XYZ file of C-alpha atoms in Angstrom:
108
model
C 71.905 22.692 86.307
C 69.005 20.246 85.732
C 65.269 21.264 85.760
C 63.960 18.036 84.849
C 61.689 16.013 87.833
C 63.040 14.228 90.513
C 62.003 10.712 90.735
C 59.192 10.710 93.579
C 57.397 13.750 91.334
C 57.093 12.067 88.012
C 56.000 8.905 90.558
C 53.094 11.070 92.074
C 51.887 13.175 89.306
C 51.825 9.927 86.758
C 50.803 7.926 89.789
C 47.234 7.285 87.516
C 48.546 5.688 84.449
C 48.327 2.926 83.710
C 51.434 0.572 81.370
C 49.200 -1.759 79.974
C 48.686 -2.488 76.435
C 45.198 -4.539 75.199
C 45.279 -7.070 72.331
C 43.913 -4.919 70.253
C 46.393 -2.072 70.892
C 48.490 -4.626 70.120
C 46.949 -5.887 66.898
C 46.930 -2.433 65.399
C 50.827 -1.472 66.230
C 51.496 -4.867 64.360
C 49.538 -4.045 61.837
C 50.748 -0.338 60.989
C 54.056 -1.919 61.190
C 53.522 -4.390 58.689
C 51.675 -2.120 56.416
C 54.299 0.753 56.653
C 57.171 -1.802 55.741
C 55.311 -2.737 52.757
C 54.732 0.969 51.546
C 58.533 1.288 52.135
C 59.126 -1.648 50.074
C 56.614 -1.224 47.481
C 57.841 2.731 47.103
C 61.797 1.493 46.601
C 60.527 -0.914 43.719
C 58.347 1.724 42.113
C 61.398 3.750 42.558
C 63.612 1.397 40.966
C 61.381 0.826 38.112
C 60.028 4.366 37.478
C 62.798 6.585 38.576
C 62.259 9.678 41.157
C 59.099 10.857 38.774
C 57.288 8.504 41.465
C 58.295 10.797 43.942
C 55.973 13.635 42.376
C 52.940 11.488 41.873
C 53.196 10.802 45.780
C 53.470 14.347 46.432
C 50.416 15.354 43.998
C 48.427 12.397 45.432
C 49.916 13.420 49.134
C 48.152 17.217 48.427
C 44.925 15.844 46.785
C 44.417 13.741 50.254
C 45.210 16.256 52.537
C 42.762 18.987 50.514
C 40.020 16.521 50.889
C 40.644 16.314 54.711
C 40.297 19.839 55.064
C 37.562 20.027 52.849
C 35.899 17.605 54.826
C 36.528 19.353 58.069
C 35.184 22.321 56.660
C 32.086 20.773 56.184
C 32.006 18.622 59.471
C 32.138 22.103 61.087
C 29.265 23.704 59.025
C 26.719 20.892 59.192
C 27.527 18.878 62.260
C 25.838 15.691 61.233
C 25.712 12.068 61.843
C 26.466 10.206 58.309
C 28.475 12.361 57.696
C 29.678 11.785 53.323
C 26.319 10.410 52.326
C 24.793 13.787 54.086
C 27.182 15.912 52.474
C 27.230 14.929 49.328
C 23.103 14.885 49.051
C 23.729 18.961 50.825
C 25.740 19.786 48.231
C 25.209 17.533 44.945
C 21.405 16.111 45.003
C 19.898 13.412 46.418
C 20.732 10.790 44.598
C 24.460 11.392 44.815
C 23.707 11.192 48.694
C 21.888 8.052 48.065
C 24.682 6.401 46.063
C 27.711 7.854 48.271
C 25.584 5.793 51.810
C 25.271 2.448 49.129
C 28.674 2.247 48.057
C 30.011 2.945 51.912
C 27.309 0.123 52.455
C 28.763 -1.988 49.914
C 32.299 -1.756 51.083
């Protein structure tokens, strides 16, 4: 017994979509392939020359990224704001750390 859709269904309901990639679509797949290999290939020789302790620092940097995401969202939610790390920073630690955090995103 299937319940999967017959041909002419999945013709008419995805009858709007379009197959087309753009060059920049493009670009970026290449691109996130490329750099992916080279995290693969630059975690085996850490690996190799480190042993499996690597493993942990990727984890404890893994959890230090993904706190500051949510703590970011946090604050995205609470002060809706264009500018948005300069702004928080100068809500939460002075002006002048909001000054420096918009100069060195400038500077980058």
């Amino acid at each position: 017994m299937t319940t999967g859709l017959s041909d002419n269904e999945a013709i008419t309901r995805e009858g709007g979509l379009h197959r087309t990639l753009g060059k920049r679509q493009i670009t970026m797949i290449g691109l996130g392939g490329a750099i992916g290999t080279g995290l693969f290939m630059g975690s085996g020789i850490a690996i190799g020359y480190a042993g499996p302790a690597v493993l942990l620092s990727y984890l404890i940097a893994a959890l230090i990224a993904v706190i500051m995401v949510f703590s970011l969202s946090e604050m995205a939610v609470v002060h809706p704001t264009a500018g948005s790390f300069g702004t928080y920073a100068e809500i939460y630690l002075g002006p002048f750390a909001g000054f420096l955090i918009r100069y060195t995103y400038w500077i980058q």
